[in-house]
C-alpha positions as a Markdown table, in Angstrom:
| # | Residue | x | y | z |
|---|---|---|---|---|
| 1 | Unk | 111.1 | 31.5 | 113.4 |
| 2 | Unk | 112.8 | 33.5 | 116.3 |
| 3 | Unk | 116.5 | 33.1 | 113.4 |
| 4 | Unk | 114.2 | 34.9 | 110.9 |
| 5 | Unk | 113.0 | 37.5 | 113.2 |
| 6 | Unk | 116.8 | 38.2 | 114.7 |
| 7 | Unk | 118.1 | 38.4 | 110.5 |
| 8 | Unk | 115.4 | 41.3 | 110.1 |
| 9 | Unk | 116.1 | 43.2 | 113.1 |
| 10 | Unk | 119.8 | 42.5 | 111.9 |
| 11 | Unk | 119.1 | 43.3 | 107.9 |
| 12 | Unk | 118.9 | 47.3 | 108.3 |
| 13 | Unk | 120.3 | 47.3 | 111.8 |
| 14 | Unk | 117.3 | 49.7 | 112.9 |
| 15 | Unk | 114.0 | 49.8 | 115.4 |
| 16 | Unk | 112.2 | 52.5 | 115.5 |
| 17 | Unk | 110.6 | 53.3 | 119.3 |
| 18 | Unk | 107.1 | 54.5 | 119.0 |
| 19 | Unk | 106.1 | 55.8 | 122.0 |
| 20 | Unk | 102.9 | 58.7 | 123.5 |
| 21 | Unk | 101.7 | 59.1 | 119.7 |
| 22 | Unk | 97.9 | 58.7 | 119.5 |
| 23 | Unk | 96.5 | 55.7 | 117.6 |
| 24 | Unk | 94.9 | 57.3 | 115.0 |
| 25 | Unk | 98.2 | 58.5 | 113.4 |
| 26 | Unk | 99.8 | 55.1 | 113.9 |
| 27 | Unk | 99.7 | 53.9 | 110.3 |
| 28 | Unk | 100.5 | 56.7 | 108.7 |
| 29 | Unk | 103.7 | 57.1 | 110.8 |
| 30 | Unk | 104.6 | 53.1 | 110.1 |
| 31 | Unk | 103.8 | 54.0 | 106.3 |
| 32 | Unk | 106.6 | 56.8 | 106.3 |
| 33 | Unk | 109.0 | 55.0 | 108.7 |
| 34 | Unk | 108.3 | 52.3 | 105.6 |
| 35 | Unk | 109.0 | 54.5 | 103.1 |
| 36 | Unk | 112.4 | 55.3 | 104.0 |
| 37 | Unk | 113.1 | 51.8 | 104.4 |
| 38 | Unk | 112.5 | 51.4 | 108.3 |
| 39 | Unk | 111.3 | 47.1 | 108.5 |
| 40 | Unk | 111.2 | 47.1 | 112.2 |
| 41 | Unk | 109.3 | 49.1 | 114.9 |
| 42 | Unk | 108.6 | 48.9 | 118.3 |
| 43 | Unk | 105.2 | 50.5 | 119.7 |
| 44 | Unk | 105.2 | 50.9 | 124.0 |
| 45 | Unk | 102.9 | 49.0 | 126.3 |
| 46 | Unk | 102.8 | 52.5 | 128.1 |
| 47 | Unk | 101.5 | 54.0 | 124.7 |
| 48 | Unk | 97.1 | 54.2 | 125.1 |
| 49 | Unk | 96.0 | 51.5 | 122.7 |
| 50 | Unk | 99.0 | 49.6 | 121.8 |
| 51 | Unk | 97.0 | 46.6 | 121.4 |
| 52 | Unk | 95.1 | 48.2 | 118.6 |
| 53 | Unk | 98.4 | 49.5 | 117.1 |
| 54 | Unk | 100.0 | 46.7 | 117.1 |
| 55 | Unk | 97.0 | 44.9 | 115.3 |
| 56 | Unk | 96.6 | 47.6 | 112.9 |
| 57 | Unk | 100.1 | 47.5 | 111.9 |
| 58 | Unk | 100.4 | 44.2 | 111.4 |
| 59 | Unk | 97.0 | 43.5 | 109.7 |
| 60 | Unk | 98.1 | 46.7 | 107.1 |
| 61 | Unk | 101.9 | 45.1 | 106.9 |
| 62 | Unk | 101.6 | 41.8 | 107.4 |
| 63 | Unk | 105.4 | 39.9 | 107.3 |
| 64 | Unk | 106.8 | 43.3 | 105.4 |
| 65 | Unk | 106.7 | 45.0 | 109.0 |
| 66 | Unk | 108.1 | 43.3 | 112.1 |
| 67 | Unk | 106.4 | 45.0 | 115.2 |
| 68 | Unk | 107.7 | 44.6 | 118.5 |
| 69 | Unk | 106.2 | 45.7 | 121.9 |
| 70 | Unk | 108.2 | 47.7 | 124.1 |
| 71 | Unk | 108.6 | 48.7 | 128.0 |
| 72 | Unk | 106.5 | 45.5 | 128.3 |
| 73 | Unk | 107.1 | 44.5 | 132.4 |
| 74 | Unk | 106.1 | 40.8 | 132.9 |
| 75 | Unk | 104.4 | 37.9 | 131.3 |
| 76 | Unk | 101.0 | 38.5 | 131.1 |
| 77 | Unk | 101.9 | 41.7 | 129.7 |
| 78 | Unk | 104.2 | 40.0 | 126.8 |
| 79 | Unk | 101.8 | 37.2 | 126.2 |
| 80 | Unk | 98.5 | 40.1 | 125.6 |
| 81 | Unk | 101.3 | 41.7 | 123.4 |
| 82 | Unk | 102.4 | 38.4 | 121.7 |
| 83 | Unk | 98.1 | 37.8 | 121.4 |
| 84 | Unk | 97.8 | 40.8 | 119.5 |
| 85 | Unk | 100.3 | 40.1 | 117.2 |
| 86 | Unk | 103.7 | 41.2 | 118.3 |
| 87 | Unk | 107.1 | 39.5 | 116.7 |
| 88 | Unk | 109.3 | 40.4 | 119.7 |
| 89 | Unk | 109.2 | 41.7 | 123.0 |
| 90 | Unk | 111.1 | 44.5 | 124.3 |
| 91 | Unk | 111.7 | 45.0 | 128.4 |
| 92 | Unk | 113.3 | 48.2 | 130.3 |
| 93 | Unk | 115.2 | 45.0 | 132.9 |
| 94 | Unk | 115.4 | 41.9 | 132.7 |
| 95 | Unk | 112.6 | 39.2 | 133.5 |
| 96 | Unk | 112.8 | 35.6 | 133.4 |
| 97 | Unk | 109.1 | 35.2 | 133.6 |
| 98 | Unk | 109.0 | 37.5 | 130.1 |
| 99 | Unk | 111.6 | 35.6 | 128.5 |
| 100 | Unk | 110.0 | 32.3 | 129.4 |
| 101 | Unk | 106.6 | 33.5 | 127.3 |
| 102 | Unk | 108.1 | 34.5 | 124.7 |
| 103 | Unk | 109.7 | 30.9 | 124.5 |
| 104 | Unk | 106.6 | 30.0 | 124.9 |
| 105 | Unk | 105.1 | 31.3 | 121.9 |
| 106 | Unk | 108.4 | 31.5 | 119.7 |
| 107 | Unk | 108.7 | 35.1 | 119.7 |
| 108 | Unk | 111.8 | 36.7 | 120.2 |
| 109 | Unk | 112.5 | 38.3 | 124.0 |
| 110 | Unk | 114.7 | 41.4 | 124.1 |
| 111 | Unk | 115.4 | 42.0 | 127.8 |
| 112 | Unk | 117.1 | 45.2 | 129.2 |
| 113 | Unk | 120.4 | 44.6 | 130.5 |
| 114 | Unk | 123.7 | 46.7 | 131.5 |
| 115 | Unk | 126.4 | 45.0 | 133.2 |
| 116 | Unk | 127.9 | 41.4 | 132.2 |
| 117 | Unk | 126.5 | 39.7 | 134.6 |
| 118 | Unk | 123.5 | 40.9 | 133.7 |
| 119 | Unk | 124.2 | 39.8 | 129.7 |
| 120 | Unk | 125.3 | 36.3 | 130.4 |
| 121 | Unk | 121.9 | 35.4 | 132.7 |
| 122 | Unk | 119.6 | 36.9 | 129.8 |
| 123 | Unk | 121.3 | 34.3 | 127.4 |
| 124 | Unk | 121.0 | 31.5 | 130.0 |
| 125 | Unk | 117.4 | 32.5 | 130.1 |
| 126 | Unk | 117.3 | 32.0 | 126.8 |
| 127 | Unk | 117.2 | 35.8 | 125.3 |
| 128 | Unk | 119.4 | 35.3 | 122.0 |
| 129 | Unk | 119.3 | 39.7 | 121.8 |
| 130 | Unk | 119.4 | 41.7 | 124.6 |
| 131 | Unk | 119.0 | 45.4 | 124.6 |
| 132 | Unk | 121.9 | 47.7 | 126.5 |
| 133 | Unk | 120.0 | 50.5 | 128.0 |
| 134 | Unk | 121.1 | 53.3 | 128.4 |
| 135 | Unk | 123.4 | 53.2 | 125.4 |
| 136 | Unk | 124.0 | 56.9 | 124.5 |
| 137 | Unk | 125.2 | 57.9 | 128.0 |
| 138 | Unk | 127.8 | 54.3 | 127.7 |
| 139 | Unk | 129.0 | 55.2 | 124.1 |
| 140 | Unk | 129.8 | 52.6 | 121.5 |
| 141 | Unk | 133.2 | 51.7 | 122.9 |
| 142 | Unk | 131.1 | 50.1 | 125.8 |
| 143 | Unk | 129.6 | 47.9 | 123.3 |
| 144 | Unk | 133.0 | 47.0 | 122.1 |
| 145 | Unk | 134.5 | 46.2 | 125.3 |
| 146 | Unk | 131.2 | 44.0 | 126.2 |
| 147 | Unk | 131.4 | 42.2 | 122.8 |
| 148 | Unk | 135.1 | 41.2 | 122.7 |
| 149 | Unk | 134.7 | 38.4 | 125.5 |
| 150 | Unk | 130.9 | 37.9 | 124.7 |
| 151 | Unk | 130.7 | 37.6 | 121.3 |
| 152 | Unk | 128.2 | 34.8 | 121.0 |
| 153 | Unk | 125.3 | 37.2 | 122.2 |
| 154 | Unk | 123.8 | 39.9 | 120.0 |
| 155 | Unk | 123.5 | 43.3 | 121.4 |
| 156 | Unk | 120.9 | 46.6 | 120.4 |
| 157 | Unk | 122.0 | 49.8 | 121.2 |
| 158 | Unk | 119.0 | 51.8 | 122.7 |
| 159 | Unk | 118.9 | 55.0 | 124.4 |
| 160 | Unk | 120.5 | 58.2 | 123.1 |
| 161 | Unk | 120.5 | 57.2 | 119.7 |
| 162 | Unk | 121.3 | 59.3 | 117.1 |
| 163 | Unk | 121.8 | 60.1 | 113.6 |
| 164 | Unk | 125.8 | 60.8 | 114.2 |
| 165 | Unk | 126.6 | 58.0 | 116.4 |
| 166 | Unk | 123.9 | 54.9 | 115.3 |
| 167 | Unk | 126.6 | 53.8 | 112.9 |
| 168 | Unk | 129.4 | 53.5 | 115.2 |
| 169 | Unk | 127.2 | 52.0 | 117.5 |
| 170 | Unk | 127.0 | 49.2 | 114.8 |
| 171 | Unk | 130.5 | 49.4 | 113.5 |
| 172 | Unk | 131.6 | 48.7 | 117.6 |
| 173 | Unk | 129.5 | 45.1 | 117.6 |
| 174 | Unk | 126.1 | 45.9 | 118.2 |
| 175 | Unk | 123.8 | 44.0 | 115.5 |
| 176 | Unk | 120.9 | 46.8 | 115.7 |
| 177 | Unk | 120.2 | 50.1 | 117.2 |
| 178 | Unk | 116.6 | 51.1 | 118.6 |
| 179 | Unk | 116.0 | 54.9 | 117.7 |
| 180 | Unk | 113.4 | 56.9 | 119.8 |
| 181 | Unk | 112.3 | 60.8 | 119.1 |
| 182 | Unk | 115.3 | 61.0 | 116.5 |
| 183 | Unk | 112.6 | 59.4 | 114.2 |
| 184 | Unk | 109.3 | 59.7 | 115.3 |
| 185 | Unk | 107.9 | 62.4 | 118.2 |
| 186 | Unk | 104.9 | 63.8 | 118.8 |
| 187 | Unk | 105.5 | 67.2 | 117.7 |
| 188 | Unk | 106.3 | 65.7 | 114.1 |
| 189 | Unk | 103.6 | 63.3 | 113.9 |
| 190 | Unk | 101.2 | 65.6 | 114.8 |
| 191 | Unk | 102.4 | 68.6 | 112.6 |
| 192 | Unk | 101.5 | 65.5 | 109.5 |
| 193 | Unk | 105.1 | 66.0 | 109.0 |
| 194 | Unk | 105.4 | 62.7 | 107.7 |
| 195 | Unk | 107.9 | 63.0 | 105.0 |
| 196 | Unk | 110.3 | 64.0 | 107.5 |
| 197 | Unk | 110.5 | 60.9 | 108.7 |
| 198 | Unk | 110.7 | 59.2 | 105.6 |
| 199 | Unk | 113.8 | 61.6 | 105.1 |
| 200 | Unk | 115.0 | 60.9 | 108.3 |
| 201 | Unk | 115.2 | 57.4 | 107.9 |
| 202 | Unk | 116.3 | 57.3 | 104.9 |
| 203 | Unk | 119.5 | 59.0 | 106.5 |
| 204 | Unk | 119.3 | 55.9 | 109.1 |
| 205 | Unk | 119.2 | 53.6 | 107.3 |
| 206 | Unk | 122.2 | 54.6 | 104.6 |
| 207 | Unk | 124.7 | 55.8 | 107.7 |
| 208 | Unk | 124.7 | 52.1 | 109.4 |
| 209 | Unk | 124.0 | 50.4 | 105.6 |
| 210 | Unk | 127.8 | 52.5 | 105.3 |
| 211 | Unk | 129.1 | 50.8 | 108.5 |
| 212 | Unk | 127.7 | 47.3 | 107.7 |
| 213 | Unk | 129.2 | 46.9 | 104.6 |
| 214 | Unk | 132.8 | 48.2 | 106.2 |
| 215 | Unk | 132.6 | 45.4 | 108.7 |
């Protein structure tokens, strides 16, 4: 289970961060992040209604979408999340009492992290992908440094993410990225401007397909 949900994440290298957008424009925004080939999003427990989100996604998807919860801050949290349908759980830091539901319930954890120390206790937790946060202001060569004596743990990129550095994010180690407002904002969403982000994905999605296959 949690093997198939980390080859997903790992199969177009992407997550798209949904985050302030008001539930009644959820599905179409999924449907265009979709269409341009995005099969992994992440919708934030600070969003209003991300339990319904996350259910609608996943009972208009079903296994074709993975939906993760994001910013999500301690158990009880992840398991409502997890209840509602989630495949993984994202945190901002790292908490054992998150990773320990999600073990509970065989979902995937995704703990923020920054500094090695910080890495290695997520994996002796039990997280098998952590989430280095803030990325963008690091660069990719941080992920490289990180990943040349910890090679065993799997790293996403999140934070500053952009169309004209999420390759070389994945071309320094990191086995996915997690892209914000570069995909999906408000201002777009709300405009209907939906085939934007299908284009804008698409663009994703072929810049690190370009890196993975250079590997």
């Amino acid at each position: 289970m949690l093997r198939d949900i980390l080859n997903c994440i790992a199969q177009t290298g992407i997550v798209s961060i949904i985050r302030g957008i008001d539930e009644a424009y959820i599905d179409n925004t999924v449907k265009a992040l979709y269409n341009g080939g995005i099969r992994n999003v992440e919708i934030t427990f600070d969003t209003p209604g991300a339990v319904r989100m996350i259910e609608n996604v996943k009972n208009l998807f079903g296994e074709k979408m993975l939906v993760g919860a994001g910013t999500v801050l301690d158990a009880e949290t992840a398991r409502t999340a997890i209840l509602s349908g989630a495949d993984f759980i994202l945190s901002p830091s790292l908490s054992a009492g998150v990773i320990e539901m999600c073990s509970r319930y065989g979902k995937l954890a995704v703990p923020g992290v920054l500094t090695p120390t910080e890495i290695i206790t997520a994996w002796e937790l039990g997280a098998q992908l952590v989430k280095i946060f803030p990325a963008g202001a690091l660069g990719p060569t941080y992920i490289k440094d990180i990943k040349a004596p910890l090679k065993q743990i799997e790293i996403m990129a999140v934070g500053g993410i952009n169309i004209s550095n999420a390759a070389e994010f994945i071309r320094s180690g990191a086995m996915s990225v997690g892209v914000g407002s570069e995909l999906v904002n408000r201002r777009i969403v709300y405009e209907g401007n939906y085939d934007l982000i299908t284009k804008n994905s698409i663009q994703f999605v072929e810049s690190i397909k370009v890196k993975q296959n250079s590997i």
